[in-house]
């Protein structure tokens, strides 16, 4: 939302008022907050205080390294919910202090402080490290205020605010060379400076400025992040209105955000996820290959069995089979009832599949909508389980499903009913749920069951209550650490309900790159686990892009083959080519590699959860924040903290990637390259740039391992990559329990070898 026409003029149709003075500074009695009264003109006499709007700016020390900033125009405005569920694991103790000197008034929250200029006529608030070592950002002249649209010609017109929109905004300064990242799963440029970003969940695919997962958090390369504390629509001008500022605006009377100081990006994410929550542990089996029926394809039990048998004969283990939409009857989506014409005995069918040994787990597609044709619709409408219009009608639309209604999760009884539907699916043998949709939640002419909620805030927040209900139902049935959702829509806090996938992408190399950028941005918002539709969702992938996507997709935390109107089993892509570079052979090799990586991956997953970090895809800047280049790298990523992956986007196999400082060893060939430098390589379909960071102790499953769940301490291969004193690797079992660590001591010996079982070996790579 832009409010200015260049630097000097107001934009047509808007009137803007800026905080000009800091007239009074009031210390809260507990010593943890300051309240600033800020008139919108300089006050030089008593008469200047009349007919003059003010803005109140509250600064609070929240916990070490975190200060909140809240701007309010009219404090009497209702602050309706929903509100983000903050500090789900408890609030840390704060270390607050307030001091006054000739430099101004300073509020400190442990390692971060805000200093207010001593001259009341100089609007200047500086955020900095408490020890004075680093300046972060500032609120300067004309950086805090409110706006009306349309512009009123007289204050009398504001007697009836129904005719006006009211906005509150802040503008934090951008330093020279500063970059901004995150804001959810964004598919455009990785560095957001220069972009206008609207945080509003939309079903727009990956090739647009819209996003399924809008998260009101951004990370700066200057060692801090900002979390905007509202699920409502947020408009950001990231160096796109004033090129030296990030403008944040919301419709309403108040705006609150938290400034989070690291100084490292990992520390910023740890503190951000202290506020909003961290991912739950996902089971080891979920890291295996997921195979889907695809979206609009026709299938029955025979089709499913043929897919799984075909994968088995090609040495491609499938851990999870996913039934997409048409397990349900057409026009009935989503009443949670199997289409009995196609699947007359769903429980027996699932039991047969599992007992065959071809697959271990079953997932089904769901959404929070209900088509009018389903007999369940009438019951849900009568009981008040569906969202209503203001006149009492059920809110319905023909977009997606004819006459569909939307489950109203603000009604506790509706949530109980929805969960009971999940439990019925679990009774049939379902182990995981794909929670699709949840983005197009209406805000006009709607009345939620809970009258205290703001429909606009419910739009994004709906994804939280939707995924929470399903995730907790899975936990209750299968166990706290066995729950897996496969979610598309998300907002801040949804990282607590893993996992998320990247949405509808085309079957092109450009879409693969878009998806990667989306995953990188989402990972910088505290989401530990992420997946993508291997091969692309829309269209028919050519064999080469399918194979390149397989290599990429099997090195993300979770790996699923899924398409729209075509199958994604490999033999349908290349007419069942039998060559060594065929789709089937390529998929088998990369699936086997991921199985071998599981001792490393599952240990890294535990570390990612604890730190609020992405497992994969992890932006390079998280591991190499002091390297300026790392903040611009969006065609490669880290798999955990030790492995670098650069997907190939060219049919020729040509790829260019960046190696940060240090020695890097090619996982496949053992060749060593030193960084920092750019590297060009050419790859067939059985390799890609896959490099191991120096000083790595890498634990792998045995050669030829095909399973995802096995004993991660038995018959393992331990590789030491230029490992020196102190290098270590965490050892976990297949339940995620830490069993100890392997560590290099001062004599270059490996401590902890007694934890290894069977014919485990240690190999020195140098």
XYZ file of C-alpha atoms in Angstrom:
766
model
C 0.000 0.000 0.000
C 1.629 3.227 -1.162
C 0.753 6.527 0.520
C 3.160 8.866 -1.254
C 3.612 10.084 -4.816
C 7.381 10.212 -4.832
C 9.109 11.818 -1.884
C 7.103 15.032 -1.740
C 3.446 14.541 -2.636
C 0.598 12.521 -1.104
C -0.826 9.887 -3.381
C -4.186 10.743 -4.912
C -7.117 9.694 -2.735
C -5.154 9.326 0.515
C -4.497 11.676 3.414
C -1.506 10.888 5.580
C -0.608 12.105 9.080
C 2.887 11.561 10.502
C 4.142 11.557 14.066
C 6.365 14.647 14.213
C 7.133 15.135 17.918
C 7.763 12.871 20.870
C 5.866 15.060 23.310
C 6.007 12.857 26.410
C 7.723 9.646 27.394
C 5.989 7.676 30.135
C 7.655 4.795 31.931
C 5.400 1.891 32.789
C 5.457 1.071 36.543
C 7.048 -2.369 36.022
C 10.010 -0.788 34.227
C 9.619 -2.923 31.123
C 7.925 -0.489 28.736
C 7.761 3.089 27.534
C 4.760 4.901 26.104
C 5.435 7.772 23.697
C 2.800 10.404 22.944
C 3.503 11.671 19.446
C 1.592 14.647 17.972
C 1.308 14.912 14.217
C 2.679 18.473 14.248
C 5.441 20.120 16.240
C 4.069 21.432 19.508
C 5.766 24.709 20.440
C 2.983 26.267 22.536
C -0.045 25.127 24.507
C -2.329 26.234 21.728
C -0.626 23.807 19.364
C -2.114 20.870 21.298
C -5.665 21.677 20.147
C -7.356 20.047 17.155
C -4.245 17.930 16.757
C -4.184 14.137 16.251
C -1.641 12.106 18.162
C -0.117 8.689 17.746
C 0.833 6.546 20.724
C 3.958 4.454 20.310
C 4.601 1.759 22.935
C 7.996 0.094 23.291
C 8.258 -3.034 25.461
C 11.140 -5.295 26.418
C 9.720 -8.757 25.666
C 12.651 -11.102 26.301
C 16.375 -11.116 25.585
C 16.963 -9.666 22.129
C 13.317 -8.806 21.447
C 11.539 -5.442 21.687
C 7.938 -4.903 20.632
C 6.701 -1.733 18.948
C 2.991 -0.916 18.929
C 1.548 2.115 17.130
C -2.014 3.230 17.939
C -4.141 6.083 16.673
C -7.526 5.673 18.362
C -7.107 3.299 21.304
C -10.858 2.884 21.785
C -11.169 0.787 18.634
C -12.010 -2.842 19.351
C -9.072 -5.205 18.944
C -10.928 -8.255 17.692
C -9.366 -11.647 17.299
C -8.153 -14.007 16.284
C -4.668 -13.294 17.582
C -1.558 -15.336 16.983
C -0.941 -18.019 19.593
C 2.357 -16.723 20.961
C 4.836 -18.419 23.287
C 3.252 -21.892 22.943
C 6.137 -23.378 24.941
C 6.265 -20.615 27.549
C 7.741 -17.130 27.666
C 11.421 -16.720 28.601
C 12.369 -14.404 31.415
C 13.058 -10.867 30.306
C 15.996 -8.669 31.183
C 14.601 -5.153 30.928
C 16.046 -1.796 31.904
C 15.344 1.867 31.171
C 17.933 4.619 31.377
C 18.177 8.325 30.562
C 21.323 10.124 29.406
C 22.351 13.038 27.220
C 21.916 10.652 24.257
C 18.250 10.156 25.071
C 16.003 7.595 26.731
C 16.984 3.970 26.215
C 14.958 0.827 26.806
C 17.044 -2.343 26.813
C 15.851 -5.907 26.435
C 18.963 -7.932 27.083
C 21.143 -7.732 23.986
C 18.987 -5.219 22.056
C 17.994 -1.640 22.857
C 15.976 1.243 21.466
C 17.148 4.808 22.074
C 14.812 7.812 21.717
C 16.385 11.122 20.724
C 16.441 13.636 23.601
C 14.986 16.474 21.508
C 11.187 16.167 21.468
C 11.054 17.820 18.049
C 13.372 15.247 16.488
C 11.486 12.042 15.783
C 14.339 9.553 15.952
C 14.254 6.083 17.511
C 17.359 3.928 16.955
C 17.408 0.148 17.420
C 20.863 -1.178 18.224
C 22.869 -3.794 20.062
C 22.884 -2.916 23.754
C 26.675 -3.054 23.853
C 26.826 -0.450 21.091
C 28.494 -2.790 18.616
C 25.830 -2.663 15.931
C 23.140 -0.349 14.563
C 20.141 -2.278 13.249
C 17.440 0.054 11.968
C 15.585 3.248 12.880
C 12.260 5.035 12.921
C 13.036 8.509 11.637
C 11.177 11.571 10.369
C 7.840 10.740 8.753
C 8.178 7.054 9.540
C 5.183 6.483 11.858
C 1.621 7.555 11.226
C -1.839 6.840 9.908
C -3.751 7.481 6.708
C -7.300 7.812 5.445
C -8.727 6.701 2.148
C -10.429 8.539 0.584
C -8.903 11.751 1.844
C -11.416 13.649 4.055
C -11.762 17.349 3.329
C -12.803 18.139 6.918
C -12.542 16.272 10.249
C -16.338 16.414 10.527
C -16.564 13.801 7.784
C -14.854 11.339 10.130
C -17.926 11.313 12.374
C -19.047 8.432 10.156
C -16.038 6.174 9.673
C -18.056 3.740 7.565
C -17.149 5.854 4.566
C -13.397 5.735 5.160
C -10.612 3.202 5.407
C -8.093 3.844 8.146
C -4.510 2.618 7.988
C -1.596 2.604 10.411
C 1.958 2.333 9.121
C 5.617 2.369 10.086
C 8.743 2.805 7.973
C 11.943 1.235 9.247
C 15.166 2.285 7.589
C 17.079 0.077 5.150
C 20.833 0.351 5.323
C 23.147 0.446 2.310
C 23.439 -3.106 0.992
C 20.727 -4.412 3.312
C 18.667 -7.356 2.063
C 15.280 -8.615 3.210
C 14.083 -12.229 3.074
C 11.174 -14.411 4.131
C 7.523 -13.224 4.313
C 6.332 -16.749 3.657
C 6.556 -18.918 0.594
C 7.281 -16.276 -2.031
C 8.130 -17.367 -5.547
C 9.710 -14.165 -6.858
C 13.181 -12.794 -6.198
C 14.786 -14.147 -3.020
C 15.830 -10.658 -1.865
C 12.600 -8.724 -1.359
C 14.091 -5.220 -1.560
C 12.292 -3.379 -4.336
C 9.127 -5.470 -4.026
C 5.576 -4.662 -2.948
C 4.352 -7.615 -0.904
C 0.816 -8.265 0.303
C 0.402 -10.916 2.993
C -2.917 -12.488 2.007
C -3.320 -16.217 1.451
C -4.297 -16.933 -2.149
C -4.560 -19.912 -4.465
C -2.474 -18.419 -7.257
C 0.055 -21.102 -8.184
C 3.809 -20.665 -8.004
C 4.221 -18.393 -11.014
C 2.753 -15.245 -9.483
C 3.199 -12.697 -6.730
C 0.505 -14.482 -4.702
C 1.321 -17.052 -2.057
C -0.415 -19.932 -0.304
C 1.681 -19.354 2.814
C 1.940 -15.736 3.909
C 4.012 -15.285 7.038
C 4.364 -11.865 8.651
C 8.066 -12.238 9.396
C 11.117 -11.005 7.540
C 14.821 -11.453 8.091
C 17.509 -8.865 7.389
C 21.154 -9.563 6.582
C 22.024 -6.951 9.240
C 21.362 -9.402 12.061
C 17.729 -8.800 12.941
C 14.217 -9.809 11.952
C 10.746 -8.292 12.261
C 7.584 -10.214 13.176
C 4.336 -8.335 12.459
C 1.829 -9.436 15.082
C -1.422 -9.675 13.148
C -3.002 -12.379 10.976
C -4.784 -9.601 9.063
C -3.780 -8.427 5.610
C -0.415 -6.672 5.751
C 0.991 -4.545 2.946
C 4.730 -4.056 2.737
C 6.686 -1.715 0.532
C 10.188 -3.151 0.820
C 12.236 -0.315 -0.561
C 9.487 0.141 -3.141
C 7.879 3.383 -1.921
C 10.886 4.933 -0.257
C 13.891 3.021 -1.485
C 15.641 3.395 1.868
C 12.784 2.070 4.021
C 10.520 -0.919 4.671
C 6.964 0.332 5.033
C 4.489 -1.874 6.888
C 0.810 -0.932 6.843
C -2.419 -2.489 8.064
C -6.033 -1.398 7.891
C -7.216 -0.493 11.383
C -6.201 1.641 14.341
C -3.125 -0.227 15.592
C -0.033 -1.988 14.330
C 2.309 -4.095 16.441
C 5.581 -5.734 15.531
C 8.562 -7.279 17.258
C 12.142 -6.425 16.443
C 14.266 -9.549 16.987
C 18.047 -9.250 17.292
C 20.324 -12.222 16.630
C 22.954 -11.180 15.792
C 23.261 -14.338 13.648
C 20.301 -15.349 11.456
C 20.094 -18.675 13.293
C 19.683 -16.820 16.588
C 17.011 -14.612 15.034
C 15.042 -17.695 13.926
C 15.447 -19.315 17.339
C 13.943 -16.242 19.024
C 11.242 -15.841 16.380
C 10.144 -19.456 16.868
C 10.211 -18.905 20.628
C 7.445 -16.413 19.884
C 5.470 -18.443 17.348
C 6.456 -22.071 17.970
C 8.672 -24.745 16.453
C 7.918 -27.758 14.323
C 6.857 -30.994 15.917
C 8.930 -34.104 15.311
C 7.952 -36.042 12.219
C 8.340 -39.826 11.986
C 11.242 -41.345 10.066
C 8.925 -43.123 7.625
C 7.668 -39.749 6.378
C 11.092 -39.069 4.838
C 10.589 -41.919 2.376
C 9.049 -41.626 -1.078
C 5.391 -40.633 -1.285
C 3.484 -41.657 -4.412
C 0.212 -39.988 -5.385
C -2.603 -40.979 -7.715
C -2.410 -37.393 -9.023
C -5.290 -34.940 -9.070
C -7.876 -35.503 -11.833
C -6.649 -38.907 -12.976
C -8.973 -41.918 -12.916
C -8.019 -44.722 -10.548
C -9.335 -47.628 -8.504
C -7.775 -50.333 -6.322
C -6.408 -52.130 -9.381
C -4.714 -48.930 -10.561
C -3.184 -48.306 -7.162
C -1.896 -51.859 -6.907
C -0.413 -51.681 -10.394
C 1.460 -48.505 -9.485
C 2.919 -50.020 -6.339
C 3.794 -53.303 -8.009
C 5.449 -51.423 -10.847
C 7.533 -49.411 -8.407
C 8.570 -52.538 -6.516
C 9.694 -54.382 -9.673
C 11.847 -51.355 -10.499
C 13.488 -51.345 -7.065
C 11.775 -48.123 -5.968
C 10.412 -48.451 -2.417
C 7.271 -46.446 -1.672
C 6.770 -45.480 1.957
C 3.438 -43.630 1.641
C 0.706 -43.989 -0.950
C -1.514 -40.949 -1.319
C -5.104 -41.005 -2.570
C -5.857 -37.630 -4.112
C -9.289 -36.081 -4.654
C -11.216 -38.853 -6.403
C -11.212 -41.266 -3.496
C -14.290 -39.131 -2.822
C -17.412 -39.051 -4.936
C -17.587 -36.231 -7.483
C -19.445 -33.120 -6.233
C -19.223 -34.434 -2.633
C -15.849 -32.952 -1.762
C -15.093 -33.122 1.057
C -17.455 -35.317 3.088
C -14.751 -37.869 4.035
C -16.679 -40.797 2.544
C -14.967 -43.138 0.074
C -16.668 -43.407 -3.322
C -18.130 -46.885 -2.862
C -18.485 -47.427 -6.607
C -14.721 -47.211 -7.023
C -13.710 -48.393 -3.541
C -16.431 -50.663 -2.098
C -14.306 -51.849 0.850
C -11.865 -49.071 1.781
C -10.721 -50.621 5.066
C -10.079 -53.991 3.454
C -8.389 -52.327 0.487
C -5.982 -50.416 2.724
C -5.338 -53.530 4.782
C -4.510 -55.502 1.633
C -2.111 -52.818 0.450
C -0.246 -52.732 3.742
C -0.120 -56.518 4.125
C 1.299 -56.827 0.606
C 4.442 -55.085 1.800
C 4.313 -52.676 -1.128
C 3.601 -49.656 1.063
C 3.654 -48.897 4.790
C 1.407 -45.857 5.202
C -1.684 -44.377 3.543
C -2.495 -40.689 3.108
C -5.723 -39.168 1.781
C -6.538 -35.735 0.379
C -8.987 -33.508 2.273
C -10.125 -29.905 2.394
C -12.339 -27.852 4.743
C -15.143 -27.381 2.226
C -18.339 -29.360 1.690
C -20.159 -29.715 -1.615
C -23.913 -29.217 -1.596
C -24.552 -32.547 -3.370
C -23.290 -34.538 -0.400
C -25.971 -35.714 2.050
C -23.622 -34.518 4.789
C -24.084 -30.910 3.677
C -27.642 -30.666 5.005
C -26.645 -32.050 8.391
C -23.645 -29.719 8.693
C -25.744 -26.707 7.677
C -28.515 -27.478 10.149
C -26.106 -27.960 13.028
C -24.294 -24.695 12.371
C -21.031 -26.277 11.265
C -20.729 -24.079 8.154
C -19.867 -20.413 7.746
C -22.908 -18.148 7.303
C -23.722 -14.899 5.576
C -24.835 -11.894 7.608
C -28.501 -12.597 6.797
C -28.235 -16.102 8.252
C -27.855 -18.011 4.964
C -25.084 -20.551 4.601
C -22.220 -18.897 2.765
C -21.961 -20.810 -0.513
C -20.138 -20.575 -3.808
C -19.827 -22.569 -7.026
C -16.091 -21.933 -7.238
C -14.343 -25.302 -6.847
C -17.349 -27.353 -5.660
C -20.974 -26.689 -6.604
C -22.752 -24.912 -3.776
C -19.953 -25.629 -1.357
C -19.876 -24.381 2.218
C -16.883 -23.755 4.475
C -16.370 -25.447 7.833
C -16.573 -22.869 10.626
C -13.753 -23.773 13.012
C -14.784 -20.996 15.419
C -17.669 -23.313 16.377
C -16.264 -25.890 18.831
C -18.936 -28.392 17.814
C -17.997 -28.013 14.145
C -14.380 -28.702 15.029
C -15.404 -31.798 17.003
C -17.401 -33.037 14.029
C -14.514 -32.381 11.652
C -12.148 -34.272 13.958
C -14.616 -37.166 14.171
C -14.450 -37.402 10.372
C -10.678 -37.676 10.671
C -11.050 -40.415 13.258
C -13.285 -42.379 10.897
C -10.538 -42.180 8.275
C -7.984 -43.364 10.823
C -10.259 -46.328 11.538
C -9.953 -47.333 7.873
C -6.147 -47.367 8.138
C -5.225 -43.824 7.115
C -1.977 -42.588 8.687
C -1.520 -39.088 7.223
C -3.731 -36.317 5.873
C -3.120 -33.901 3.025
C -4.817 -30.673 4.134
C -5.352 -28.916 0.833
C -6.956 -25.495 0.237
C -7.981 -23.147 3.043
C -6.816 -19.994 1.232
C -9.954 -18.497 -0.337
C -11.730 -17.675 2.892
C -14.280 -14.854 2.340
C -14.243 -11.663 4.383
C -17.299 -9.793 3.083
C -20.875 -10.713 3.981
C -19.802 -13.404 6.444
C -20.756 -14.108 10.037
C -18.605 -16.515 11.998
C -20.060 -18.591 14.835
C -17.761 -16.692 17.207
C -18.924 -13.058 16.867
C -15.722 -11.765 18.472
C -13.559 -12.578 15.458
C -12.697 -10.142 12.706
C -13.507 -11.729 9.306
C -10.464 -10.105 7.722
C -8.147 -11.591 10.351
C -9.794 -15.001 9.908
C -8.771 -15.100 6.241
C -5.119 -15.989 6.895
C -5.662 -17.408 10.367
C -8.074 -20.025 9.043
C -5.091 -22.066 7.872
C -3.835 -22.212 11.463
C -7.052 -23.517 13.050
C -7.632 -25.915 10.124
C -4.195 -27.525 10.239
C -4.120 -27.493 14.045
C -7.352 -29.484 14.239
C -6.095 -32.156 11.841
C -2.580 -32.319 13.299
C -3.807 -32.726 16.863
C -6.276 -35.410 15.761
C -3.379 -37.305 14.178
C -1.328 -36.928 17.342
C -4.164 -38.215 19.486
C -4.606 -41.327 17.340
C -1.079 -42.161 16.207
C 1.143 -40.545 18.835
C 2.699 -37.146 19.422
C 5.671 -37.758 17.122
C 3.812 -39.785 14.475
C 1.565 -37.008 13.164
C 2.062 -35.790 9.603
C -0.076 -33.359 7.652
C 0.738 -32.343 4.089
C -0.477 -28.741 4.130
C -0.720 -26.089 1.428
C -2.097 -23.009 3.226
C -0.197 -21.610 6.202
C 0.456 -18.527 8.263
C 2.741 -17.641 11.170
C 2.745 -20.500 13.664
C 1.741 -23.207 11.198
C 5.314 -24.491 11.312
C 4.126 -26.265 14.467
C 2.068 -28.611 12.281
C 4.491 -30.197 9.804
C 4.707 -30.501 6.978
C 4.057 -28.056 4.120
C 4.390 -28.467 0.370
C 4.920 -25.852 -2.295
C 1.598 -25.816 -4.124
C 0.705 -25.934 -7.797
C 3.709 -25.530 -10.079
C 4.122 -26.096 -13.791
C 6.248 -28.887 -15.250
C 9.075 -26.595 -16.323
C 12.589 -25.773 -15.115
C 11.412 -22.228 -14.379
C 8.708 -23.613 -12.071
C 11.262 -25.818 -10.351
C 13.322 -22.690 -9.655
C 10.180 -20.833 -8.489
C 9.406 -23.655 -6.108
C 12.917 -23.621 -4.712
C 12.717 -19.869 -4.087
C 9.415 -20.423 -2.304
C 10.912 -23.129 -0.102
C 13.945 -21.009 0.739
C 11.766 -18.056 1.766
C 9.442 -20.243 3.843
C 12.388 -21.872 5.591
C 13.537 -18.437 6.717
C 10.201 -18.148 8.560
C 10.859 -21.072 10.907
C 9.383 -23.909 8.809
C 11.606 -26.965 9.279
C 10.035 -29.324 6.731
C 8.971 -28.750 3.133
C 8.168 -30.690 -0.004
C 7.344 -30.078 -3.654
C 5.395 -31.833 -6.414
C 8.206 -33.775 -8.088
C 7.943 -33.365 -11.834
C 5.705 -30.351 -11.496
C 1.954 -30.338 -10.932
C 0.518 -28.775 -14.086
C 1.211 -30.227 -17.511
C 3.235 -33.186 -18.739
C 6.899 -33.151 -17.755
C 9.428 -34.172 -20.358
C 11.741 -36.988 -19.236
C 14.668 -34.652 -18.660
C 12.823 -32.235 -16.373
C 11.235 -35.141 -14.504
C 14.656 -36.627 -13.797
C 16.178 -33.302 -12.758
C 13.211 -32.723 -10.465
C 13.594 -36.202 -8.982
C 17.164 -35.369 -7.939
C 15.993 -32.085 -6.402
C 12.907 -33.558 -4.748
C 14.702 -36.501 -3.139
C 17.081 -34.071 -1.444
C 14.312 -32.025 0.143
C 13.148 -33.063 3.589
C 10.072 -34.816 2.170
C 9.605 -36.254 -1.292
C 6.336 -36.743 -3.161
C 5.492 -37.645 -6.760
C 2.310 -35.788 -7.659
C 0.694 -34.281 -10.749
C -2.536 -32.790 -12.006
C -4.005 -34.628 -14.994
C -1.181 -37.110 -15.555
C 0.447 -39.819 -13.477
C 3.943 -39.407 -12.050
C 5.084 -43.032 -11.974
C 8.340 -43.015 -13.980
C 7.442 -45.489 -16.720
C 4.625 -43.230 -17.943
C 7.072 -40.369 -18.462
C 9.565 -42.003 -20.847
C 7.566 -44.940 -22.265
C 9.273 -47.311 -19.828
C 12.775 -46.722 -21.108
C 15.080 -49.483 -19.854
C 18.353 -47.541 -20.088
C 20.648 -46.619 -17.217
C 19.587 -42.969 -17.505
C 15.863 -43.788 -17.621
C 13.288 -42.188 -15.359
C 12.845 -45.392 -13.363
C 16.574 -45.971 -12.843
C 17.048 -42.324 -11.920
C 14.246 -42.435 -9.363
C 15.574 -45.687 -7.897
C 19.077 -44.242 -7.447
C 17.961 -41.030 -5.746
C 15.464 -42.854 -3.526
C 18.255 -45.189 -2.430
C 20.582 -42.250 -1.744
C 18.010 -40.635 0.525
C 17.626 -43.923 2.398
C 21.393 -44.011 2.978
C 21.303 -40.416 4.210
C 18.697 -41.120 6.895
C 21.130 -41.362 9.886
C 22.352 -37.885 8.956
C 18.944 -36.501 7.966
C 17.106 -37.633 11.064
C 19.793 -36.267 13.369
C 19.768 -32.978 11.467
C 15.968 -32.893 11.682
C 16.193 -32.893 15.475
C 18.652 -29.998 15.385
C 16.466 -28.102 12.910
C 13.414 -28.447 15.153
C 15.325 -27.329 18.239
C 16.644 -24.247 16.473
C 13.562 -23.280 14.463
C 15.584 -23.906 11.293
C 14.750 -25.444 7.928
C 16.171 -28.923 7.385
C 15.892 -28.658 3.620
C 15.764 -26.420 1.757
C 18.046 -24.296 3.963
C 19.150 -20.947 2.557
C 22.921 -20.603 2.295
C 22.828 -17.401 4.349
C 21.884 -19.350 7.468
C 25.176 -21.244 7.386
C 27.378 -18.525 5.892
C 25.925 -15.185 7.030
C 29.280 -13.387 6.854
C 29.600 -14.166 3.136
C 27.707 -11.384 1.297
C 27.124 -13.649 -1.707
C 25.162 -16.133 0.405
C 22.293 -13.652 0.788
C 21.635 -13.736 -2.946
C 21.868 -17.486 -3.647
C 18.485 -18.872 -4.671
C 19.437 -21.774 -6.979
C 21.113 -23.920 -4.332
C 20.621 -24.837 -0.710
C 21.978 -26.681 2.282
C 20.568 -30.040 3.314
C 21.078 -29.663 7.023
C 24.257 -27.882 8.044
C 26.802 -30.049 6.217
C 25.616 -30.875 2.684
C 25.341 -28.439 -0.229
C 22.897 -29.172 -3.064
C 22.658 -27.364 -6.409
C 19.761 -28.610 -8.582
C 20.297 -28.716 -12.326
C 17.888 -26.582 -14.352
C 19.327 -27.110 -17.841
C 18.536 -29.999 -20.186
C 22.228 -30.131 -21.106
C 23.207 -30.830 -17.501
C 25.143 -27.581 -17.197
C 24.987 -25.958 -13.780
C 26.741 -23.074 -12.044
C 26.853 -22.807 -8.276
C 28.752 -21.131 -5.477
C 31.038 -22.700 -2.892
C 31.563 -20.580 0.253
C 34.912 -20.425 1.984
C 36.491 -23.731 2.928
C 37.170 -27.124 1.409
C 34.251 -28.909 -0.195
C 34.262 -32.572 -1.203
C 32.158 -33.974 -4.035
C 30.004 -36.665 -2.412
C 30.074 -38.863 -5.508
C 33.676 -38.548 -6.714
C 35.666 -37.405 -3.678
C 37.081 -34.471 -5.624
C 37.941 -31.515 -3.390
C 37.329 -27.881 -4.328
C 38.088 -24.806 -2.265
C 35.933 -21.743 -1.902
C 34.882 -19.035 -2.032
C 34.298 -19.271 -5.766
C 31.768 -20.000 -8.475
C 31.960 -23.414 -10.112
C 30.607 -24.713 -13.419
C 29.903 -28.423 -13.885
C 28.024 -30.747 -16.212
C 26.003 -33.679 -14.888
C 24.138 -36.704 -16.149
C 20.934 -37.637 -14.376
C 22.550 -39.769 -11.682
C 24.461 -36.879 -10.089
C 24.246 -33.173 -9.346
C 26.503 -30.805 -7.403
C 26.374 -32.458 -3.984
C 29.203 -31.288 -1.756
C 30.201 -32.069 1.804
C 31.428 -29.249 3.994
C 34.847 -29.602 5.579
C 35.067 -30.699 9.207
C 32.087 -33.011 8.742
C 31.453 -36.367 10.398
C 28.855 -37.903 8.064
C 26.951 -41.016 9.125
C 25.422 -43.028 6.277
C 23.423 -46.212 6.043
C 25.105 -49.183 4.411
C 25.615 -49.344 0.676
C 22.492 -50.703 -1.006
C 20.121 -49.617 1.781
C 16.606 -49.060 0.440
C 14.593 -48.603 3.630
C 13.810 -45.318 5.330
C 13.345 -46.814 8.791
C 16.167 -49.040 10.036
C 18.765 -49.111 12.786
C 20.732 -45.905 12.233
C 23.624 -47.176 14.368
C 24.098 -50.613 12.813
C 26.282 -51.380 9.777
C 26.688 -47.664 9.131
C 29.464 -45.982 7.210
C 31.066 -43.012 8.941
C 32.939 -40.632 6.670
C 35.328 -38.030 8.066
C 35.617 -35.102 5.662
C 38.721 -33.101 6.616
C 37.527 -33.544 10.184
C 39.587 -31.881 12.905
C 39.402 -31.738 16.677
C 35.877 -31.024 17.878
C 34.060 -32.167 14.735
C 31.074 -34.267 15.709
C 27.894 -35.966 14.575
C 24.774 -36.630 16.582
C 23.547 -40.229 16.595
C 19.813 -40.894 16.766
C 17.668 -43.979 16.458
C 14.741 -44.303 14.051
C 12.413 -42.915 16.743
C 14.449 -39.715 16.892
C 15.963 -40.386 20.313
C 19.529 -39.159 20.764
C 21.888 -42.061 21.481
C 25.122 -40.112 21.774
C 27.699 -38.422 19.589
C 30.718 -39.274 17.516
C 33.457 -36.716 18.139
C 37.027 -36.152 16.996
C 39.376 -35.723 19.972
C 42.739 -33.977 20.193
C 44.514 -37.128 18.998
C 42.323 -37.265 15.842
C 40.602 -40.348 17.228
C 36.862 -40.898 17.015
C 35.197 -40.928 20.424
C 31.887 -42.769 20.639
C 32.663 -45.690 18.337
C 31.326 -48.016 21.021
C 27.842 -46.716 20.164
C 28.090 -48.180 16.655
C 26.813 -51.689 16.041
C 27.379 -54.517 13.577
C 29.849 -54.021 10.753
C 30.074 -50.253 10.976
C 33.132 -48.654 9.399
C 34.985 -45.356 9.508
C 36.472 -43.848 6.371
C 38.773 -40.820 6.314
C 38.164 -38.503 3.351
C 41.047 -36.064 2.835
